[in-house]
Short mmCIF file of C-alpha atoms and ligand atoms in Angstrom, two decimals:
data_model
loop_
_atom_site.label_atom_id
_atom_site.label_comp_id
_atom_site.label_asym_id
_atom_site.label_seq_id
_atom_site.Cartn_x
_atom_site.Cartn_y
_atom_site.Cartn_z
CA MET A 1 -0.44 -1.35 20.57
CA ALA A 2 -3.94 -1.28 19.11
CA LEU A 3 -4.96 0.77 22.14
CA LEU A 4 -2.27 3.30 21.46
CA VAL A 5 -3.56 3.91 17.95
CA ALA A 6 -7.06 4.36 19.35
CA ALA A 7 -5.64 6.91 21.79
CA LEU A 8 -3.86 8.75 19.01
CA LEU A 9 -7.09 8.89 17.03
CA LEU A 10 -8.87 10.32 20.04
CA ILE A 11 -6.22 13.00 20.37
CA GLY A 12 -6.90 13.80 16.74
CA LYS A 13 -10.59 14.14 17.52
CA GLY A 14 -9.93 16.07 20.74
CA CYS A 15 -7.91 18.67 18.83
CA ASN A 16 -10.81 18.91 16.42
CA ARG A 17 -8.27 18.84 13.64
CA PRO A 18 -10.35 18.50 10.49
CA GLU A 19 -9.56 15.51 8.29
CA LEU A 20 -10.08 17.59 5.15
CA THR A 21 -9.59 21.17 4.08
CA PRO A 22 -12.38 22.86 2.07
CA GLU A 23 -10.02 22.83 -0.96
CA GLN A 24 -9.82 19.03 -0.85
CA LEU A 25 -13.59 18.90 -1.27
CA THR A 26 -13.40 20.79 -4.54
CA LEU A 27 -12.27 19.58 -7.96
CA ARG A 28 -8.88 21.05 -8.74
CA PRO A 29 -7.35 20.74 -12.20
CA GLY A 30 -4.08 18.80 -12.18
CA LEU A 31 -4.69 17.20 -8.76
CA SER A 32 -6.30 13.87 -7.84
CA THR A 33 -9.65 14.17 -6.08
CA LEU A 34 -9.17 14.62 -2.31
CA ALA A 35 -5.38 14.85 -2.61
CA ILE A 36 -3.52 17.03 -0.13
CA GLN A 37 -1.95 20.01 -1.90
CA PRO A 38 1.76 19.08 -2.09
CA ASP A 39 4.30 21.37 -0.47
CA TRP A 40 7.17 21.27 -2.97
CA THR A 41 9.53 23.12 -0.64
CA GLU A 42 9.76 19.83 1.32
CA LEU A 43 11.89 18.48 -1.51
CA GLU A 44 14.53 21.17 -0.88
CA ASP A 45 15.80 18.94 1.94
CA TYR A 46 16.85 16.38 -0.68
CA GLN A 47 19.16 18.66 -2.67
CA GLN A 48 22.41 16.89 -3.58
CA THR A 49 21.40 13.58 -2.03
CA ILE A 50 20.86 11.44 -5.13
CA PRO A 51 23.42 10.77 -7.89
CA ARG A 52 22.27 11.41 -11.45
CA ARG A 53 22.74 7.77 -12.48
CA ILE A 54 20.45 6.38 -9.75
CA PHE A 55 17.85 9.10 -10.35
CA ILE A 56 17.55 8.19 -14.05
CA GLU A 57 17.83 4.44 -13.50
CA GLN A 58 15.01 4.24 -10.93
CA LEU A 59 12.74 6.52 -12.96
CA SER A 60 13.23 4.42 -16.11
CA LYS A 61 13.24 0.96 -14.61
CA ILE A 62 10.79 1.24 -11.73
CA TYR A 63 8.76 4.40 -11.39
CA SER A 64 7.80 5.27 -14.95
CA GLN A 65 5.81 3.43 -17.58
CA ASP A 66 8.26 3.44 -20.51
CA GLU A 67 9.64 6.96 -20.96
CA ALA A 68 6.56 8.72 -19.53
CA TRP A 69 8.69 10.51 -16.89
CA ARG A 70 10.45 12.55 -19.57
CA SER A 71 7.24 14.57 -20.11
CA VAL A 72 7.57 16.10 -16.62
CA ILE A 73 11.28 15.86 -15.75
CA GLU A 74 14.16 17.29 -17.75
CA VAL A 75 17.58 15.93 -16.86
CA HIS A 76 20.75 17.98 -17.27
CA GLU A 77 24.36 17.24 -16.36
CA ASP A 78 24.23 18.43 -12.71
CA TYR A 79 20.54 18.87 -12.05
CA ALA A 80 16.99 17.94 -13.05
CA ASP A 81 14.11 20.34 -13.62
CA ILE A 82 10.91 18.83 -12.27
CA ARG A 83 7.39 20.06 -13.01
CA GLY A 84 5.86 21.17 -9.71
CA ARG A 85 2.63 23.16 -9.29
CA GLY A 86 1.15 24.43 -12.56
CA LYS A 87 4.01 25.77 -14.67
CA GLU A 88 6.47 25.98 -11.76
CA ARG A 89 9.69 24.01 -11.93
CA LEU A 90 11.74 22.61 -9.08
CA ARG A 91 15.47 22.40 -9.71
CA LEU A 92 16.98 19.36 -8.03
CA ARG A 93 20.77 19.27 -7.91
CA PHE A 94 22.35 15.82 -8.09
CA ALA A 95 24.80 14.50 -5.52
CA LYS A 96 28.41 14.07 -6.47
CA THR A 97 28.86 10.31 -6.63
CA ASN A 98 30.91 10.27 -3.42
CA SER A 99 28.30 12.20 -1.37
CA ARG A 100 27.22 10.44 1.81
CA LYS A 101 24.46 12.90 2.69
CA LYS A 102 21.53 10.87 3.96
CA PRO A 103 18.04 11.76 2.67
CA PRO A 104 15.63 12.87 5.43
CA ARG A 105 12.96 10.26 6.22
CA TYR A 106 11.12 8.93 9.27
CA TRP A 107 11.74 5.23 8.53
CA ARG A 108 14.90 3.21 9.00
CA SER A 109 16.34 0.60 6.65
CA ALA A 110 17.38 -2.78 8.08
CA SER A 111 21.01 -1.65 8.16
CA GLU A 112 20.07 1.50 10.12
CA LEU A 113 18.26 -0.33 12.91
CA PRO A 114 20.14 -0.63 16.21
CA GLY A 115 22.30 -3.75 16.54
CA VAL A 116 20.64 -6.84 18.00
CA THR A 117 22.23 -9.01 20.66
CA ASN A 118 20.21 -12.10 19.82
CA LEU A 119 19.44 -12.08 16.11
CA LYS A 120 18.09 -15.61 16.22
CA LYS A 121 15.58 -14.99 18.99
CA ALA A 122 14.57 -11.40 18.23
CA PRO A 123 15.43 -10.56 14.60
CA LEU A 124 12.73 -7.84 14.56
CA SER A 125 13.65 -6.18 17.86
CA GLY A 126 12.98 -2.44 17.75
CA LEU A 127 11.47 -2.63 14.25
CA ARG A 128 8.34 -0.46 13.96
CA ILE A 129 5.69 -2.18 11.83
CA ALA A 130 2.28 -0.79 10.84
CA ILE A 131 -0.16 -3.43 9.65
CA ASP A 132 -2.85 -2.05 7.34
CA PRO A 133 -5.69 -4.58 7.04
CA GLY A 134 -7.10 -3.77 3.60
CA HIS A 135 -10.72 -2.55 3.26
CA ILE A 136 -13.23 -2.23 6.14
CA GLY A 137 -15.51 -5.28 6.23
CA GLY A 138 -18.53 -5.64 8.55
CA GLN A 139 -21.53 -3.57 7.52
CA TRP A 140 -19.32 -1.77 4.95
CA ALA A 141 -18.29 -4.87 2.97
CA GLN A 142 -21.24 -4.70 0.61
CA MET A 143 -20.64 -1.02 -0.17
CA GLU A 144 -16.95 -1.76 -0.79
CA GLU A 145 -17.90 -4.58 -3.18
CA ARG A 146 -15.42 -6.82 -1.37
CA TRP A 147 -18.06 -9.35 -0.38
CA TYR A 148 -19.90 -12.38 -1.75
CA LYS A 149 -22.30 -14.98 -0.42
CA GLY A 150 -21.18 -18.63 -0.50
CA LYS A 151 -23.69 -20.89 -2.25
CA ARG A 152 -23.91 -24.00 -0.10
CA GLU A 153 -22.90 -23.09 3.45
CA GLY A 154 -24.11 -19.55 2.97
CA THR A 155 -20.98 -18.12 4.60
CA ASP A 156 -20.34 -14.51 3.67
CA VAL A 157 -16.82 -13.92 2.41
CA LYS A 158 -15.70 -10.38 3.29
CA GLU A 159 -12.18 -9.28 2.42
CA GLY A 160 -12.08 -6.61 5.15
CA GLU A 161 -12.80 -9.26 7.82
CA LEU A 162 -10.25 -11.76 6.51
CA THR A 163 -7.54 -9.07 6.44
CA LEU A 164 -8.30 -7.97 10.01
CA ALA A 165 -8.30 -11.57 11.31
CA THR A 166 -4.94 -12.13 9.57
CA ALA A 167 -3.58 -8.85 10.98
CA LYS A 168 -4.39 -9.89 14.55
CA VAL A 169 -2.60 -13.25 14.19
CA LEU A 170 0.32 -11.55 12.45
CA GLU A 171 0.60 -8.89 15.17
CA ARG A 172 1.22 -11.56 17.84
CA LYS A 173 3.77 -13.42 15.71
CA LEU A 174 5.77 -10.28 14.87
CA GLU A 175 5.72 -9.06 18.46
CA ALA A 176 7.08 -12.47 19.52
CA LEU A 177 10.10 -11.75 17.29
CA GLY A 178 10.66 -8.38 18.96
CA ALA A 179 8.79 -5.97 16.66
CA GLU A 180 6.65 -3.03 17.81
CA VAL A 181 3.37 -3.44 15.93
CA TRP A 182 0.49 -1.05 15.25
CA LEU A 183 -2.76 -2.01 13.56
CA VAL A 184 -3.90 0.91 11.42
CA ARG A 185 -7.46 -0.47 11.76
CA ASP A 186 -8.41 -2.79 14.64
CA LYS A 187 -12.16 -3.18 14.10
CA LEU A 188 -14.68 -3.56 11.29
CA GLU A 189 -15.09 0.19 11.02
CA PRO A 190 -13.47 2.88 8.89
CA VAL A 191 -10.53 4.82 10.29
CA THR A 192 -12.01 8.10 9.04
CA ASN A 193 -14.71 9.85 11.08
CA LEU A 194 -16.32 11.07 7.87
CA ARG A 195 -19.11 9.20 6.08
CA PRO A 196 -20.31 8.99 2.44
CA ALA A 197 -22.75 11.90 2.90
CA ASP A 198 -19.77 14.19 3.71
CA PHE A 199 -18.48 13.61 0.19
CA GLU A 200 -21.74 14.40 -1.63
CA PRO A 201 -20.80 17.99 -2.58
CA LEU A 202 -17.61 16.69 -4.20
CA ALA A 203 -19.44 13.76 -5.84
CA ILE A 204 -21.83 16.26 -7.47
CA GLN A 205 -18.85 18.10 -9.03
CA VAL A 206 -17.29 14.80 -10.19
CA LEU A 207 -20.51 13.67 -11.90
CA LYS A 208 -21.08 17.07 -13.53
CA GLN A 209 -17.55 16.96 -14.91
CA ARG A 210 -18.33 13.57 -16.44
CA GLY A 211 -21.44 15.06 -18.04
CA MET A 212 -23.76 13.04 -15.79
CA LYS A 213 -26.82 14.17 -13.89
CA PRO A 214 -25.77 14.49 -10.23
CA GLY A 215 -28.52 12.58 -8.42
CA GLY A 216 -30.01 9.21 -7.57
CA ILE A 217 -27.91 6.05 -7.56
CA PRO A 218 -24.86 7.54 -9.38
CA LEU A 219 -24.60 10.26 -6.71
CA ARG A 220 -24.85 7.75 -3.88
CA LYS A 221 -22.28 5.43 -5.48
CA GLU A 222 -19.82 8.24 -6.22
CA SER A 223 -20.07 9.58 -2.63
CA GLU A 224 -19.40 6.06 -1.34
CA VAL A 225 -16.39 5.52 -3.60
CA LEU A 226 -14.87 8.85 -2.48
CA PHE A 227 -15.42 7.74 1.11
CA TYR A 228 -14.11 4.15 1.15
CA ARG A 229 -11.73 3.96 -1.81
CA SER A 230 -10.10 7.37 -1.69
CA HIS A 231 -10.45 9.24 1.60
CA GLU A 232 -10.27 6.20 3.90
CA ILE A 233 -6.86 5.29 2.43
CA ARG A 234 -5.65 8.91 2.57
CA ARG A 235 -6.72 9.06 6.22
CA ARG A 236 -4.74 5.88 6.92
CA ALA A 237 -1.74 7.49 5.22
CA GLN A 238 -2.07 10.54 7.47
CA ILE A 239 -2.00 8.31 10.57
CA ILE A 240 0.93 6.28 9.22
CA ASN A 241 3.02 9.24 8.07
CA THR A 242 2.39 11.67 10.93
CA GLU A 243 1.56 9.53 13.97
CA ILE A 244 2.92 5.97 13.72
CA LYS A 245 5.95 6.75 11.49
CA PRO A 246 6.80 3.05 11.08
CA ASP A 247 9.85 1.52 9.42
CA ILE A 248 7.59 -0.54 7.14
CA VAL A 249 3.88 -0.98 6.36
CA LEU A 250 2.30 -4.34 5.62
CA CYS A 251 -0.84 -3.92 3.47
CA LEU A 252 -2.86 -7.10 3.76
CA HIS A 253 -5.30 -8.03 1.00
CA PHE A 254 -6.93 -11.12 -0.48
CA ASN A 255 -7.23 -11.24 -4.24
CA ALA A 256 -10.33 -12.16 -6.27
CA GLU A 257 -11.32 -12.81 -9.85
CA ALA A 258 -14.50 -11.26 -11.22
CA TRP A 259 -17.37 -13.01 -9.46
CA GLY A 260 -20.35 -11.27 -11.03
CA ASN A 261 -23.43 -11.14 -8.83
CA PRO A 262 -22.25 -11.32 -5.17
CA GLY A 263 -25.48 -13.11 -4.23
CA SER A 264 -24.73 -15.87 -6.74
CA PRO A 265 -20.98 -15.62 -7.30
CA GLN A 266 -18.96 -17.27 -10.00
CA LEU A 267 -16.22 -19.53 -8.60
CA VAL A 268 -12.96 -19.92 -10.53
CA ALA A 269 -10.28 -22.64 -10.61
CA ARG A 270 -7.42 -20.11 -10.59
CA ASN A 271 -5.57 -19.32 -7.39
CA HIS A 272 -2.43 -17.21 -7.19
CA LEU A 273 -0.15 -14.80 -5.33
CA HIS A 274 1.53 -11.48 -6.07
CA LEU A 275 3.05 -8.51 -4.27
CA LEU A 276 2.94 -4.90 -5.44
CA ILE A 277 5.72 -2.39 -5.01
CA ASN A 278 5.27 1.24 -6.04
CA GLY A 279 6.09 2.10 -9.65
CA THR A 280 4.94 2.12 -13.31
CA TYR A 281 3.38 5.62 -13.23
CA SER A 282 1.65 6.33 -16.56
CA ALA A 283 1.91 9.64 -18.46
CA GLY A 284 -1.66 10.39 -17.36
CA GLU A 285 -0.80 9.79 -13.71
CA LEU A 286 2.33 11.93 -13.99
CA ARG A 287 0.19 14.84 -15.19
CA LEU A 288 -1.28 14.90 -11.67
CA GLU A 289 0.78 17.09 -9.35
CA ASP A 290 0.23 14.91 -6.26
CA ASN A 291 1.36 11.78 -8.14
CA ARG A 292 4.59 13.53 -9.20
CA PHE A 293 5.18 14.73 -5.66
CA HIS A 294 4.73 11.31 -4.04
CA LEU A 295 6.89 9.65 -6.69
CA LEU A 296 9.69 12.15 -6.05
CA LYS A 297 9.41 11.80 -2.31
CA ARG A 298 9.72 8.00 -2.57
CA LEU A 299 12.53 8.21 -5.12
CA LEU A 300 14.52 10.76 -3.09
CA GLN A 301 14.02 8.85 0.16
CA ARG A 302 15.49 5.79 -1.63
CA THR A 303 12.40 3.85 -0.61
CA HIS A 304 12.73 1.38 -3.47
CA ASP A 305 16.22 0.29 -2.32
CA GLU A 306 14.61 -1.12 0.83
CA GLU A 307 11.17 -1.95 -0.57
CA LEU A 308 12.42 -4.34 -3.26
CA PRO A 309 14.65 -6.69 -1.21
CA LEU A 310 12.10 -6.67 1.62
CA ASN A 311 9.32 -7.66 -0.81
CA ARG A 312 11.57 -10.27 -2.38
CA ALA A 313 12.09 -12.01 0.96
CA VAL A 314 8.38 -11.91 1.80
CA ALA A 315 7.38 -13.09 -1.71
CA GLU A 316 9.74 -16.08 -1.49
CA ALA A 317 8.49 -17.09 1.95
CA MET A 318 4.83 -16.61 0.93
CA ALA A 319 5.32 -18.70 -2.23
CA GLU A 320 6.87 -21.52 -0.18
CA GLU A 321 4.23 -21.32 2.53
CA THR A 322 1.17 -21.16 0.24
CA GLY A 323 2.46 -23.11 -2.76
CA LEU A 324 0.65 -20.62 -5.00
CA PRO A 325 1.83 -19.76 -8.53
CA PRO A 326 2.44 -16.12 -9.49
CA TYR A 327 -0.39 -14.01 -10.88
CA ILE A 328 0.44 -12.80 -14.39
CA TYR A 329 -0.61 -9.28 -15.33
CA THR A 330 -1.80 -8.76 -18.88
CA THR A 331 -2.44 -5.02 -18.51
CA ASN A 332 0.25 -2.34 -18.88
CA ASN A 333 -0.42 -0.66 -15.50
CA ALA A 334 1.91 -3.18 -13.83
CA ARG A 335 5.20 -4.77 -14.80
CA GLN A 336 7.58 -7.28 -13.27
CA ALA A 337 9.91 -5.46 -10.94
CA ASP A 338 12.49 -8.14 -10.31
CA SER A 339 13.99 -10.48 -12.89
CA ASN A 340 14.67 -13.01 -10.12
CA ASN A 341 11.19 -13.11 -8.64
CA ARG A 342 8.06 -13.54 -10.72
CA TYR A 343 5.72 -12.65 -7.85
CA ILE A 344 6.65 -8.95 -7.61
CA TYR A 345 5.07 -6.27 -9.79
CA ALA A 346 5.55 -2.51 -9.79
CA ARG A 347 2.21 -0.72 -9.86
CA ASN A 348 1.05 2.72 -8.78
CA LEU A 349 -1.58 2.18 -6.08
CA LEU A 350 -2.86 4.91 -3.78
CA ALA A 351 -1.70 2.96 -0.69
CA ASN A 352 1.83 2.20 -1.87
CA ARG A 353 2.18 5.77 -3.19
CA VAL A 354 1.02 7.87 -0.23
CA TYR A 355 2.56 5.77 2.56
CA HIS A 356 6.00 7.37 2.81
CA CYS A 357 8.00 4.30 3.82
CA PRO A 358 8.69 0.84 2.36
CA VAL A 359 5.41 -1.00 1.79
CA VAL A 360 4.77 -4.72 1.39
CA PHE A 361 1.44 -4.92 -0.42
CA LEU A 362 0.23 -8.52 -0.51
CA GLU A 363 -2.36 -10.06 -2.83
CA PRO A 364 -2.44 -13.79 -2.04
CA TYR A 365 -5.39 -16.19 -2.59
CA VAL A 366 -8.34 -15.83 -4.96
CA MET A 367 -11.31 -15.47 -2.61
CA ASN A 368 -13.75 -16.99 -5.10
CA ASN A 369 -11.65 -20.10 -5.72
CA PRO A 370 -13.59 -23.12 -4.33
CA GLU A 371 -10.70 -24.34 -2.16
CA VAL A 372 -10.09 -20.87 -0.71
CA TYR A 373 -13.82 -20.62 -0.05
CA GLN A 374 -13.76 -23.94 1.87
CA ARG A 375 -10.85 -22.64 3.89
CA VAL A 376 -12.75 -19.43 4.73
CA VAL A 377 -15.73 -21.57 5.84
CA ALA A 378 -13.39 -23.70 8.02
CA GLY A 379 -12.35 -20.52 9.90
CA ASP A 380 -9.35 -20.28 12.21
CA TYR A 381 -7.91 -23.36 13.93
CA SER A 382 -4.54 -24.58 15.22
CA ASN A 383 -2.40 -27.31 13.59
CA LYS A 384 -3.71 -28.76 10.33
CA ARG A 385 -7.00 -30.06 8.98
CA GLU A 386 -7.93 -31.86 5.80
CA ILE A 387 -9.50 -29.47 3.33
CA ALA A 388 -10.17 -30.39 -0.31
CA GLY A 389 -8.05 -33.53 0.16
CA LYS A 390 -5.01 -31.74 1.60
CA MET A 391 -3.76 -31.20 5.14
CA ARG A 392 -3.87 -27.46 5.59
CA LYS A 393 -3.17 -24.79 8.18
CA SER A 394 -6.02 -22.33 8.65
CA LEU A 395 -6.01 -19.78 5.84
CA ILE A 396 -5.19 -16.80 8.01
CA ARG A 397 -2.43 -18.61 9.97
CA GLU A 398 -0.79 -19.76 6.74
CA TYR A 399 -0.88 -16.14 5.49
CA ALA A 400 0.54 -14.81 8.77
CA ASP A 401 3.23 -17.52 8.88
CA GLY A 402 4.39 -16.69 5.34
CA VAL A 403 4.73 -12.97 6.09
CA THR A 404 6.45 -13.59 9.43
CA GLU A 405 8.96 -15.98 7.88
CA GLY A 406 9.75 -13.48 5.10
CA LEU A 407 10.44 -10.69 7.61
CA ARG A 408 12.44 -13.03 9.85
CA ARG A 409 14.70 -14.00 6.94
CA TYR A 410 15.11 -10.46 5.65
CA TYR A 411 16.01 -8.82 8.94
CA SER A 412 18.16 -11.75 10.16
CA GLN A 413 20.26 -11.32 7.07
CA ALA A 414 20.20 -7.55 6.56
CA ARG A 415 20.67 -6.06 10.02
CA ARG A 416 23.73 -5.69 12.18
CA GLN A 417 24.49 -7.96 15.14
ZN1 ZN B 501 -8.10 -5.85 -1.45
#
């Protein structure tokens, strides 16, 4: 399947379809940098698909930080007025409670997948899964600041390489259960054809707006951030939403605690796990037109109804497999999304916002924990080995096994025979 994605990318290149419009390379008030200008008419397809009660409940409980949503959405008896572009308003009519009109979307929920003859052997048959190995790794790891140098063995720990290694193991395991799998990235290179220098004109505008002199190190750093943290993820979203169109996306990450100087990193005793579903938009984020648009698209596609139970199953299996305790957020940009599962938080990330299907965004393992470091040094191996006094699977196989088991349980239970 990796080859197919490569072919699709080549088609993209062959058509010479630009990755960015000139407008995206300019600062636009009320829009995130590099965001695609939303087409609000797309939401017309969702008229009378969502009942008023569900609309309000999901905004209040999942998508909005406190009552922030009320600053941009006004709810009436039969409709809501939503702030679109500038001062424009979109009127969304609610469904009558008995409406069975299905919202348009490219992905299928577990209950919409075709029936399976052998649920035990192939619980994922026909399921389309995109695996997004977080970050880039390789020569880019240092720029991404997802890298540190181990003290004793001198092994470099690069998040973008660990995620790709995990993705490749996971791909085989999911295919063995019948899934069709695509790797959004299959090498230690960015998915975008653009490079930091392409973002310099925009970086100059960003720095000027902050009252900074646009040159030297700040200019280089800002161009790099626009390249790897913003555009690279938006490019992956474009491939996911317009080419792969999967039923779910698995975003693989490894967590870390502040390690200071990457050449002489601080190791920490803490080690933990959490998963992030999309939600908890702040008032500031809701002032951005693209944020409002993506929130509405997810809400109207009923993405959360699939995303939450799917994440719950994966979180449970990952907790059992890794034995890790939950990470506890102390900031207000994330909140617990499920009273029954302490591992799941709702947080508004670029990746779980702009991928228009259910996303499982995983943050297991603290990379600068000494035991995790030893496991990275040990590399990949079969069966178990003693590491830090415990018999352990290889780090990436344990990760892949946890995710696979979560998906196996979820789809075995939720889809039709
Ligand atoms: Zn990460």
